[in-house]
Coordinates of C-alpha atoms in Angstrom, one line a residue:
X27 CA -27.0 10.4 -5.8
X28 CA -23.6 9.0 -4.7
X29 CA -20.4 11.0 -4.9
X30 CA -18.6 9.9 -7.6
X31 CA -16.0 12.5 -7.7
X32 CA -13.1 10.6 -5.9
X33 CA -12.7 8.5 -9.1
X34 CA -13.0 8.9 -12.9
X35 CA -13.5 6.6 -15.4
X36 CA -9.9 6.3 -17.9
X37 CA -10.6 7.4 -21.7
X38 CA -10.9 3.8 -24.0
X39 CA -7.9 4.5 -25.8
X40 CA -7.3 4.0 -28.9
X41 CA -8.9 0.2 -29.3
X42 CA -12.1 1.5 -28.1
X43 CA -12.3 4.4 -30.2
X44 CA -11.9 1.9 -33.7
X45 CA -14.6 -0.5 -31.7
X46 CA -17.0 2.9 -31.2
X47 CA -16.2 3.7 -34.5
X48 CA -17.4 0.3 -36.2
X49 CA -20.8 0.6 -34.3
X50 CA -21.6 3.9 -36.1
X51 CA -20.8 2.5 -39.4
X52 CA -22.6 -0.9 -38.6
X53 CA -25.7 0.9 -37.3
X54 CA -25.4 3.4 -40.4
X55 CA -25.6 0.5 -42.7
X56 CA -27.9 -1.0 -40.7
X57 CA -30.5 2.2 -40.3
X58 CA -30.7 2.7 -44.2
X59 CA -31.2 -1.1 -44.9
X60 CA -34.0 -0.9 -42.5
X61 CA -35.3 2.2 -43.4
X62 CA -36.0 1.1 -47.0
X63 CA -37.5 -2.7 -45.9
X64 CA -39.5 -0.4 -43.8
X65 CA -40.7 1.2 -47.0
X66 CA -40.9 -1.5 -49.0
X67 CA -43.7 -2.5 -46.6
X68 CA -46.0 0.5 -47.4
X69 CA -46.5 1.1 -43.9
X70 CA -45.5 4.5 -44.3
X71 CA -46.9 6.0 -46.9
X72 CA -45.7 9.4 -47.7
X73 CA -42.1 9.1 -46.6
X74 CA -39.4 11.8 -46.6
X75 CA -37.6 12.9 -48.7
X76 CA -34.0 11.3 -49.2
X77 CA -31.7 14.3 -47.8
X78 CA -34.5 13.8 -44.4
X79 CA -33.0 10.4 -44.4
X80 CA -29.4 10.9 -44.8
X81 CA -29.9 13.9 -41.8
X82 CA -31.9 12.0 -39.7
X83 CA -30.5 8.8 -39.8
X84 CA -26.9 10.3 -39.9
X85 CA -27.3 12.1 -36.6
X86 CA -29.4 9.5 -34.9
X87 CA -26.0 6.9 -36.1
X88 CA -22.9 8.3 -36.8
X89 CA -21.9 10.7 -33.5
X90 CA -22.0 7.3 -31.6
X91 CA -18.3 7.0 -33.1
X92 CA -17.3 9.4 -30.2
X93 CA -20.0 8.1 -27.8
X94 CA -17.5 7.6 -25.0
X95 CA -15.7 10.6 -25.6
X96 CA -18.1 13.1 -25.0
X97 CA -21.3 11.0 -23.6
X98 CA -23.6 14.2 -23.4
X99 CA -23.1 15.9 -26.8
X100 CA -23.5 12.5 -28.4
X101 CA -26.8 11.6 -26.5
X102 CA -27.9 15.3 -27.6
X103 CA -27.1 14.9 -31.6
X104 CA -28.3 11.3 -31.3
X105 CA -31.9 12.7 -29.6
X106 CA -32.3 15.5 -32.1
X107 CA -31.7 12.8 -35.4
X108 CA -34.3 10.3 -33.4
X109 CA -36.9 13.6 -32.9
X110 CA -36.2 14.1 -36.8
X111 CA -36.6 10.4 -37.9
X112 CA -40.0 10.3 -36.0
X113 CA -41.6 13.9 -36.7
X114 CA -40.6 14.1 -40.6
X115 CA -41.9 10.6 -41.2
X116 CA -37.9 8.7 -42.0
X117 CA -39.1 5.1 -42.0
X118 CA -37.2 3.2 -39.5
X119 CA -38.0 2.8 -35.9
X120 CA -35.6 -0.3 -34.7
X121 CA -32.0 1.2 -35.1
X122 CA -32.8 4.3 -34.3
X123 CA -34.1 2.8 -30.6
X124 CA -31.1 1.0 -30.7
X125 CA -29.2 4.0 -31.1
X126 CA -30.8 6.1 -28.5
X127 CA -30.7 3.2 -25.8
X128 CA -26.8 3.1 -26.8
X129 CA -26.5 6.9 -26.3
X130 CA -28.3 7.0 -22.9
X131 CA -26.7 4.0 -22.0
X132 CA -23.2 5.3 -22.7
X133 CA -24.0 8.6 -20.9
X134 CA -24.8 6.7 -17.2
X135 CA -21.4 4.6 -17.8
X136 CA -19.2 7.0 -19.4
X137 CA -19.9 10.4 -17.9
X138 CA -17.0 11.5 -15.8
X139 CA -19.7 14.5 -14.5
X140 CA -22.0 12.5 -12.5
X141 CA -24.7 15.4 -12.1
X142 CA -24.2 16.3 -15.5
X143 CA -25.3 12.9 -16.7
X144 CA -28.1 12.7 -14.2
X145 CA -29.8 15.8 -15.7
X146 CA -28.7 14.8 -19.7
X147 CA -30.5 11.5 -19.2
X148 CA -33.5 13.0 -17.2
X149 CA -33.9 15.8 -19.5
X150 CA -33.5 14.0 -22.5
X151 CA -36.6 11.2 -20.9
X152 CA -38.5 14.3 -20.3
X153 CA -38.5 15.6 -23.4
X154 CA -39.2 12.2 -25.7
X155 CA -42.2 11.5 -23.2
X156 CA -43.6 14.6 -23.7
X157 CA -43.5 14.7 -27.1
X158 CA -44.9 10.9 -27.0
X159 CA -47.9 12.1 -25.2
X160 CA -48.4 15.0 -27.6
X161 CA -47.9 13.1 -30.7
X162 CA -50.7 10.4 -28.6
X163 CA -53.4 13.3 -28.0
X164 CA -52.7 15.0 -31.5
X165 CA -53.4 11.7 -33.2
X166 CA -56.4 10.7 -30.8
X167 CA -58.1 13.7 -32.5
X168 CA -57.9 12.2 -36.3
X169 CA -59.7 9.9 -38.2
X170 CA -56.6 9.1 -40.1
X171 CA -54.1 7.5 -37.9
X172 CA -55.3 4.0 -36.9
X173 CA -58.7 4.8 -39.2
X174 CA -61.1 1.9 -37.7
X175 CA -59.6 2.0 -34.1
X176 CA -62.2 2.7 -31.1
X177 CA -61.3 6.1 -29.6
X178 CA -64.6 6.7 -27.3
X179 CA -64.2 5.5 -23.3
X180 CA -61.4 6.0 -21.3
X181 CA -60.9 2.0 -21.8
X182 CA -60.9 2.2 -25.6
X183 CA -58.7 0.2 -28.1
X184 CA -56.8 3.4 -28.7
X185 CA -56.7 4.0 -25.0
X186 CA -54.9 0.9 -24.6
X187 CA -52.3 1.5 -27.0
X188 CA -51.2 5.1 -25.3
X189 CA -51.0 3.4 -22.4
X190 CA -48.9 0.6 -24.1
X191 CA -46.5 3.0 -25.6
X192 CA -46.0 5.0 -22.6
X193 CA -45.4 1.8 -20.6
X194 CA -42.9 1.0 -22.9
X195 CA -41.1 4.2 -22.8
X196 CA -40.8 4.6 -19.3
X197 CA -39.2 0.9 -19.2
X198 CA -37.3 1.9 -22.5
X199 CA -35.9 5.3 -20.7
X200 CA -35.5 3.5 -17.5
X201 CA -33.5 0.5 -18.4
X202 CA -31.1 3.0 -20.7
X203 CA -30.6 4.7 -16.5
X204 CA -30.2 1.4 -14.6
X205 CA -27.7 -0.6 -17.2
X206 CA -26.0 2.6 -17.1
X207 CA -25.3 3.2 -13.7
X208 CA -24.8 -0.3 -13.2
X209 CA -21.9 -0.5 -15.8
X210 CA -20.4 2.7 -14.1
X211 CA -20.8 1.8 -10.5
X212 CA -19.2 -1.9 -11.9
X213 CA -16.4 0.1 -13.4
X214 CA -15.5 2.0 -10.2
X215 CA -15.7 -1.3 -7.8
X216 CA -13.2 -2.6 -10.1
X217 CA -10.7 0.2 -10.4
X218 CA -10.8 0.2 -6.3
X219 CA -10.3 -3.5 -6.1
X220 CA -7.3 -2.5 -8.7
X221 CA -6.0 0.1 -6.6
X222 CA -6.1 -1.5 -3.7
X223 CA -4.5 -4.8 -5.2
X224 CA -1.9 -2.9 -6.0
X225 CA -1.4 -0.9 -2.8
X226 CA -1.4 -4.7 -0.9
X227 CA 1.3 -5.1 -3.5
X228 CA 3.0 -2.4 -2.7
X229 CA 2.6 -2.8 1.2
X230 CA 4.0 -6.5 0.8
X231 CA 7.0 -5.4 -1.0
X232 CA 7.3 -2.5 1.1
X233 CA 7.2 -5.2 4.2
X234 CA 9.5 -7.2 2.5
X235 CA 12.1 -4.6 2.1
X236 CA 11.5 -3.6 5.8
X237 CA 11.9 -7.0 6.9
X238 CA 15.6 -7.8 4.6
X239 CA 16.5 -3.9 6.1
X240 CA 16.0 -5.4 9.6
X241 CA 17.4 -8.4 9.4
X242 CA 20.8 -6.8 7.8
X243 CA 20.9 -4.4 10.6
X244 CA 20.3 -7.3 13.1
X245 CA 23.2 -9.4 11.3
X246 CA 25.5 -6.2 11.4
X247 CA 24.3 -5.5 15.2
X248 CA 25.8 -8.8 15.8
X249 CA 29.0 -9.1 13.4
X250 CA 30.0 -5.6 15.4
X251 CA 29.4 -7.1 18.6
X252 CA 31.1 -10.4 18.1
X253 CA 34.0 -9.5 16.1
X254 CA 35.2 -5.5 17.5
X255 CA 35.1 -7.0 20.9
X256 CA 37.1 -10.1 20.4
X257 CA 39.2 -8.3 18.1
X258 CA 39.9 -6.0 20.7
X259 CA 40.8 -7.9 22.8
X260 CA 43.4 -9.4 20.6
X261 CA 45.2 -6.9 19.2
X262 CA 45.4 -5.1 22.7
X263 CA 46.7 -8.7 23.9
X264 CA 49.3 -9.4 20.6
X265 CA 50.5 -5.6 21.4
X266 CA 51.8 -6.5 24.8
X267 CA 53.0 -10.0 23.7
X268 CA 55.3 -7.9 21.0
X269 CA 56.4 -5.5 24.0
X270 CA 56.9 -8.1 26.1
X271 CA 58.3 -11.0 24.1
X272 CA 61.6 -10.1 24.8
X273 CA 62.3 -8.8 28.1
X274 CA 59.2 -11.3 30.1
X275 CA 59.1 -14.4 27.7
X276 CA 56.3 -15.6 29.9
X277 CA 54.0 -12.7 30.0
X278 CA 54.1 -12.8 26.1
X279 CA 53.3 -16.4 25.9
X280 CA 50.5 -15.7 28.7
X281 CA 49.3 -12.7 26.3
X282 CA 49.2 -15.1 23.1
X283 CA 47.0 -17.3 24.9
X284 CA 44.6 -14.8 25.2
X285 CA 45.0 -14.1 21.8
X286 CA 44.2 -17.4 21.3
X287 CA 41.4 -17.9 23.2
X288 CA 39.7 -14.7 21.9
X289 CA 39.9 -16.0 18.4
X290 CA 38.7 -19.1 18.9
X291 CA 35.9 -17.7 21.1
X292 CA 34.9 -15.4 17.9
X293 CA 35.2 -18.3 15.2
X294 CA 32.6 -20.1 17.8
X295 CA 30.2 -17.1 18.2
X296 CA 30.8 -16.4 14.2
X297 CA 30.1 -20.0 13.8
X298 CA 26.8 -19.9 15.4
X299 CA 25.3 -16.8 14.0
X300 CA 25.9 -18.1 10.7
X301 CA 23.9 -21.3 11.6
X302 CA 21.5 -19.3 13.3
X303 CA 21.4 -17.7 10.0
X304 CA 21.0 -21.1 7.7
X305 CA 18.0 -22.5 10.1
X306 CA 16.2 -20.1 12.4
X307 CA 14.7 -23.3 13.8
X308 CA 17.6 -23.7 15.3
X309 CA 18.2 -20.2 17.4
X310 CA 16.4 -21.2 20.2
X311 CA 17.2 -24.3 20.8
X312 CA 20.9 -23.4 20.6
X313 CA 22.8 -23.0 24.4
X314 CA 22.8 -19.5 25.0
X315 CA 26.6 -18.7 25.8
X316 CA 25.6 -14.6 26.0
X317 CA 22.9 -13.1 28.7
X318 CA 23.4 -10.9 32.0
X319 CA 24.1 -14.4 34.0
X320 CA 27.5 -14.0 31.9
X321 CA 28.2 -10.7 32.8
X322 CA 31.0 -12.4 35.0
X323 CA 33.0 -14.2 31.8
X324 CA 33.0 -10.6 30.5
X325 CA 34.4 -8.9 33.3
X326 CA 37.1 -11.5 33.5
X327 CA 38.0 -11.4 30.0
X328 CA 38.3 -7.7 30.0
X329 CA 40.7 -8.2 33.0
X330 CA 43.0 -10.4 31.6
X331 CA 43.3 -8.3 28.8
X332 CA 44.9 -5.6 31.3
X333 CA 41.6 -3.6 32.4
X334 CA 41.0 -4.0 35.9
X335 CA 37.3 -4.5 36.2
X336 CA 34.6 -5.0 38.8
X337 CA 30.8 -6.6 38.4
X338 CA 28.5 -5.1 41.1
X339 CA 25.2 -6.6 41.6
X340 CA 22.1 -4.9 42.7
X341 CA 18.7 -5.8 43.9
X342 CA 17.1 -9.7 43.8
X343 CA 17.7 -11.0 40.6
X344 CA 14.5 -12.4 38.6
X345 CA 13.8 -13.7 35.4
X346 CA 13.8 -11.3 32.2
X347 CA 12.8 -12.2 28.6
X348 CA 15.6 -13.6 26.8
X349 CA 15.4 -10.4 24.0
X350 CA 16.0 -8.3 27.4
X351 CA 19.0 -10.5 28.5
X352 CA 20.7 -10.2 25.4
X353 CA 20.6 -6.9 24.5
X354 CA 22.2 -6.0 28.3
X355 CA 24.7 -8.6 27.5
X356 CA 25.7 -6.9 24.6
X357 CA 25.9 -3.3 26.2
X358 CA 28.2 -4.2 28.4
X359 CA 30.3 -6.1 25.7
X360 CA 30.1 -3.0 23.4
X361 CA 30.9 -0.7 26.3
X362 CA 34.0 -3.1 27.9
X363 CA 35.5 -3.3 23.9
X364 CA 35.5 0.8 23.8
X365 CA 37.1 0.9 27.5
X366 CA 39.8 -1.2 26.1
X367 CA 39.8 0.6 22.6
X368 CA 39.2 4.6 24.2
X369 CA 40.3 4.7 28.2
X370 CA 43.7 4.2 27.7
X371 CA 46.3 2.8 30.0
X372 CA 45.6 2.3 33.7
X373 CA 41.8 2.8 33.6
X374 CA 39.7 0.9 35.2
X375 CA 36.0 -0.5 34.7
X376 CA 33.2 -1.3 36.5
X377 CA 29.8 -2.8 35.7
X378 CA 26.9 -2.6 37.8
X379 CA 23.8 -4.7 37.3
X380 CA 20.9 -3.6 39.1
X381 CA 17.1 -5.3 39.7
X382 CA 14.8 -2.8 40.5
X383 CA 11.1 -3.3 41.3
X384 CA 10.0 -1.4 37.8
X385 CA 13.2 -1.6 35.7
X386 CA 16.4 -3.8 35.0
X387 CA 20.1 -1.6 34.1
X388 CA 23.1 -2.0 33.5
X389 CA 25.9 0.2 34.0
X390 CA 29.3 0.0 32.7
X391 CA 32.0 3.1 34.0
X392 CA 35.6 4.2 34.0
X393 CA 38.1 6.9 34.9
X394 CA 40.0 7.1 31.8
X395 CA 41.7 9.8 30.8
X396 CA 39.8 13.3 29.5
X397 CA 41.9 13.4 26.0
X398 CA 41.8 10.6 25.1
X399 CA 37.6 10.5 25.5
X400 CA 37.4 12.6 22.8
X401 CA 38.5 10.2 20.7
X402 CA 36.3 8.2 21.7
X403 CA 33.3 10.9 21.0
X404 CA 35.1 10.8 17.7
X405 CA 34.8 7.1 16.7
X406 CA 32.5 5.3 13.7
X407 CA 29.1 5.6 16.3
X408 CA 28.1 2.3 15.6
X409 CA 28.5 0.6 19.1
X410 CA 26.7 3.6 20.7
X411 CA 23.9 3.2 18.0
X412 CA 23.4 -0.6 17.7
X413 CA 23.2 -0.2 21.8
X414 CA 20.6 2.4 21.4
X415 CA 19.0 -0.1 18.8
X416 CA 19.6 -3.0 20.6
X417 CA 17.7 -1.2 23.9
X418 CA 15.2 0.9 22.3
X419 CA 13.8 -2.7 20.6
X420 CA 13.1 -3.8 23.6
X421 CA 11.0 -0.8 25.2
X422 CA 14.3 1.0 27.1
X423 CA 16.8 3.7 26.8
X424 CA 20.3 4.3 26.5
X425 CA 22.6 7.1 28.3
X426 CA 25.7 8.0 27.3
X427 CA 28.2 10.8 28.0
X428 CA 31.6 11.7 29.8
X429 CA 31.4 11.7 34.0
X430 CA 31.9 14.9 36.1
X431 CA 34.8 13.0 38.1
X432 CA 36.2 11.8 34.8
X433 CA 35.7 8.6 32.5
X434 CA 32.8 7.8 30.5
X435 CA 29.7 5.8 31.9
X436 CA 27.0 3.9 29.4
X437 CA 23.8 3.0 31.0
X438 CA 20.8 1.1 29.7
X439 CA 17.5 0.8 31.7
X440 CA 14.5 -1.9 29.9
X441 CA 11.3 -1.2 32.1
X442 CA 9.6 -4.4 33.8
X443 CA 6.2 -5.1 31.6
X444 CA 3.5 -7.5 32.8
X445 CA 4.1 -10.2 29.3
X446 CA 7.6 -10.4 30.6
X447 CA 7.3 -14.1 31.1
X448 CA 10.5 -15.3 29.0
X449 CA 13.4 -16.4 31.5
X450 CA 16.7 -16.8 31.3
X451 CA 18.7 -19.7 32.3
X452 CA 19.9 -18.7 35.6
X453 CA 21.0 -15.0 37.9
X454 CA 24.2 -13.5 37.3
X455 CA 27.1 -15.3 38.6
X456 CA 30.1 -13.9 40.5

C-alpha cells in the first residue's frame, strides 16, 4: 500500500456538502419507490413490517449526506441498513447496491487514513461475503427458496447460481476498491501538479524579481562609477579654477577645461548606458571606451586633475574576457575617484597591472595622509562594495585596507579559467 501521508485530501466545502446531501434524499425517495414496485410484484411475499422499512432503508440512504465527511462511519451505518434490508426481508435490492457501492466507493476516495480505509473496505467485503455464503448454504438446505430448482451435483442449477452471486460480489466489492483508489490516487496527482504549478509560479516570479534586483544594482554599479568619478574630477578641478582665477588667470582657464572635458566625457558615458539600456542588442556592438588597455587615459586624467600618478605594468599581457576587463577598469576608476576624494593634497597614486601565469590584478596605492584615511573608512561604502561586486561576479576578490608605510592600497585579483576565451581589443597602453 503506498504512503499517502504526505498529502490529504481538502474537505468539499460547503457546495459539496448540499450536493452529498441531495443524493441521500434522491436515493431516499428513490429506495421507498422501489421498495413498494418491488412489492407490488409479489416477489416477496411476506414483507416487513413498515417501521423495518423506514430503519432499513433510512440507514442504508440517508448517512450518505455526510459520506465525505466521515467516509468510515458512513460505510458502517450504510452496511448495517443494507444487512437489515436483506435479513428482515425490506423489498428493494437496487438502491440499496447503489448505496453501498457509493459508501465503499467514497471510503477509497475520501479517507484521509489510508490504512484505516484499507481495513473498513476489506472488513466490510468480508463480512457481506460471508454472510452471502451463509445465507447460500442455509437456503441450499430448503425446499422453499427456489422450490423446483435442482440442488443434487456439485454442477447443479442451484450450484450455478451461488457461484453466480459470489462472482458478482467479489466484482461488486472489488470495483467499489479500484474506482476508489483510482479517484484518490487521481486526486493527489492533481493537487501535486497544483502545487507544483504554483511553486514554478512562484520560482518565475521569484526569478523575475532576482533578475530586476540585478539589473538595478548593475545600473547603480554603473551610474556610481560614471558619475562620482567624473564628478570628482570636476569639482576638485572648478575648486582650483575659483582659487586660482585671480591670481593665475591661465591655470583657472586650464582647470575649466578639465571641467569641461570631464562633463562632457560623463554626458557620453551616461549617454551610452542609457542606450545600452533601451536596446541590449546594441551593448556589444558598441566601441568599448572602458577596459584595462585604458588604464593609461585614467592615470592621465587623474593627473591633470592634480594627483600625480604612475601605471606600472607587469608580466606579458594576454587576452581576458571582456566581463574581466571591465570590472578592473572600474577598480581602478573607483579607487583613483577616492584618491582624489580621501588622500588629500600632495598624495600621490600608483597603479600597477600585473599578468600572472594563474591570475590578472590590479593594484591602485597612495601615501596620503593617516587622518584624513579615516574619512575615507567613514564614507557611504558603495565604491568598496560595487568593486567587491564587480570582482566577486567574475570569480575574484577584493583587498582593501590602510598600508604600513601609510596611504591606502585597493587590490583586485580575477583567477585565469580555461573558458576564458573573450578578448579585449588590445594590451594596455603607456
Amino acid at each position: 500500500m503506498e504512503d499517502h501521508a504526505e498529502w490529504s485530501r481538502p474537505s468539499p466545502g460547503r457546495s459539496g456538502l448540499r450536493a452529498d446531501i441531495g443524493l441521500a434524499l434522491v436515493l431516499a425517495i428513490a429506495s421507498v419507490t422501489t421498495a413498494l414496485l418491488y412489492q407490488r410484484t409479489g416477489m416477496y411475499p411476506g414483507a416487513a413490517e413498515p417501521w423495518v422499512w423506514a430503519v432499513g432503508l433510512g440507514l442504508t440512504t440517508l448517512p450518505l449526506a455526510l459520506r465525505r465527511l466521515y467516509p468510515v462511519p458512513v460505510a458502517i451505518v450504510v452496511s448495517i441498513g443494507f444487512f437489515v434490508c436483506g435479513q428482515f426481508g425490506v423489498p428493494e435490492v437496487l438502491i440499496i447496491n447503489i448505496a453501498l457501492f457509493c459508501a465503499l466507493y467514497t471510503v477509497g476516495a475520501w479517507e484521509r487514513r489510508r490504512a484505516l480505509a484499507l481495513w473498513a473496505r476489506l472488513g466490510i467485503g468480508v463480512i457481506m461475503i460471508v454472510w452471502l455464503l451463509i445465507t447460500l448454504m442455509i437456503a441450499s438446505s430448503s425446499s422453499e427458496v427456489f422450490e423446483g430448482i435442482s440442488r443434487s451435483g456439485i454442477f447443479s442449477a442451484y450450484a450455478t447460481y451461488a457461484v453466480l452471486q459470489i462472482i458478482t460480489n467479489l466484482l461488486y466489492f472489488g470495483g467499489a476498491y479500484f474506482f476508489g483508489e483510482r479517484s484518490w490516487r487521481a486526486a493527489r496527482t492533481q493537487a501535486l501538479l497544483e502545487a507544483q504549478g504554483r511553486e514554478l509560479e512562484l520560482e518565475r516570479q521569484t526569478s523575475a524579481e532576482q533578475a530586476v534586483a540585478l539589473d538595478r544594482l548593475s545600473i547603480a554599479r554603473e551610474l556610481h562609477d560614471v558619475v562620482a568619478h567624473h564628478v570628482s574630477v570636476m569639482g576638485i578641478q572648478a575648486a582650483a579654477a575659483r582659487r586660482s582665477i585671480e591670481r593665475d588667470p591661465a591655470r583657472a582657464v586650464a582647470a575649466l577645461g578639465v571641467v569641461e572635458e570631464s562633463a562632457g566625457t560623463a554626458v557620453d558615458e551616461l549617454r551610452r548606458l542609457v542606450g545600452t539600456l533601451r536596446d541590449p542588442s546594441t551593448e556589444s556592438s558598441a566601441p568599448t571606451t572602458i577596459g584595462v588597455a585604458h588604464l593609461s587615459a585614467l592615470v592621465n586624467e587623474a593627473q591633470s586633475s592634480g594627483t600625480p600618478t604612475t601605471l606600472i605594468v607587469a608580466g606579458e599581457p594576454r587576452p581576458i574576457p571582456m566581463l574581466v576587463d571591465v570590472a578592473l577598469y572600474r577598480v581602478v576608476q573607483e579607487a583613483l575617484t577616492n584618491v582624489r576624494k580621501h588622500a588629500g593634497r600632495g598624495a600621490t597614486a600608483e597603479v600597477r597591472l600585473r599578468f600572472g601565469a594563474a591570475a590578472v590584478e590590479v593594484e591602485v596605492t597612495d601615501d596620503g595622509v593617516r587622518q584624513e584615511l579615516s574619512q575615507q573608512s567613514r564614507g557611504s561604502g558603495l565604491g568598496l562594495q560595487g568593486m567587491r561586486e564587480r570582482i566577486g561576479a567574475v570569480g575574484g576578490t577584493v583587498h582593501t585596507g590602510r598600508r604600513e608605510r601609510g596611504g591606502f592600497i585597493v587590490r583586485a585579483c580575477v583567477p585565469h579559467t580555461p573558458s576564458s576565451s573573450s578578448p579585449v581589443a588590445g594590451s594596455p597602453a603607456d
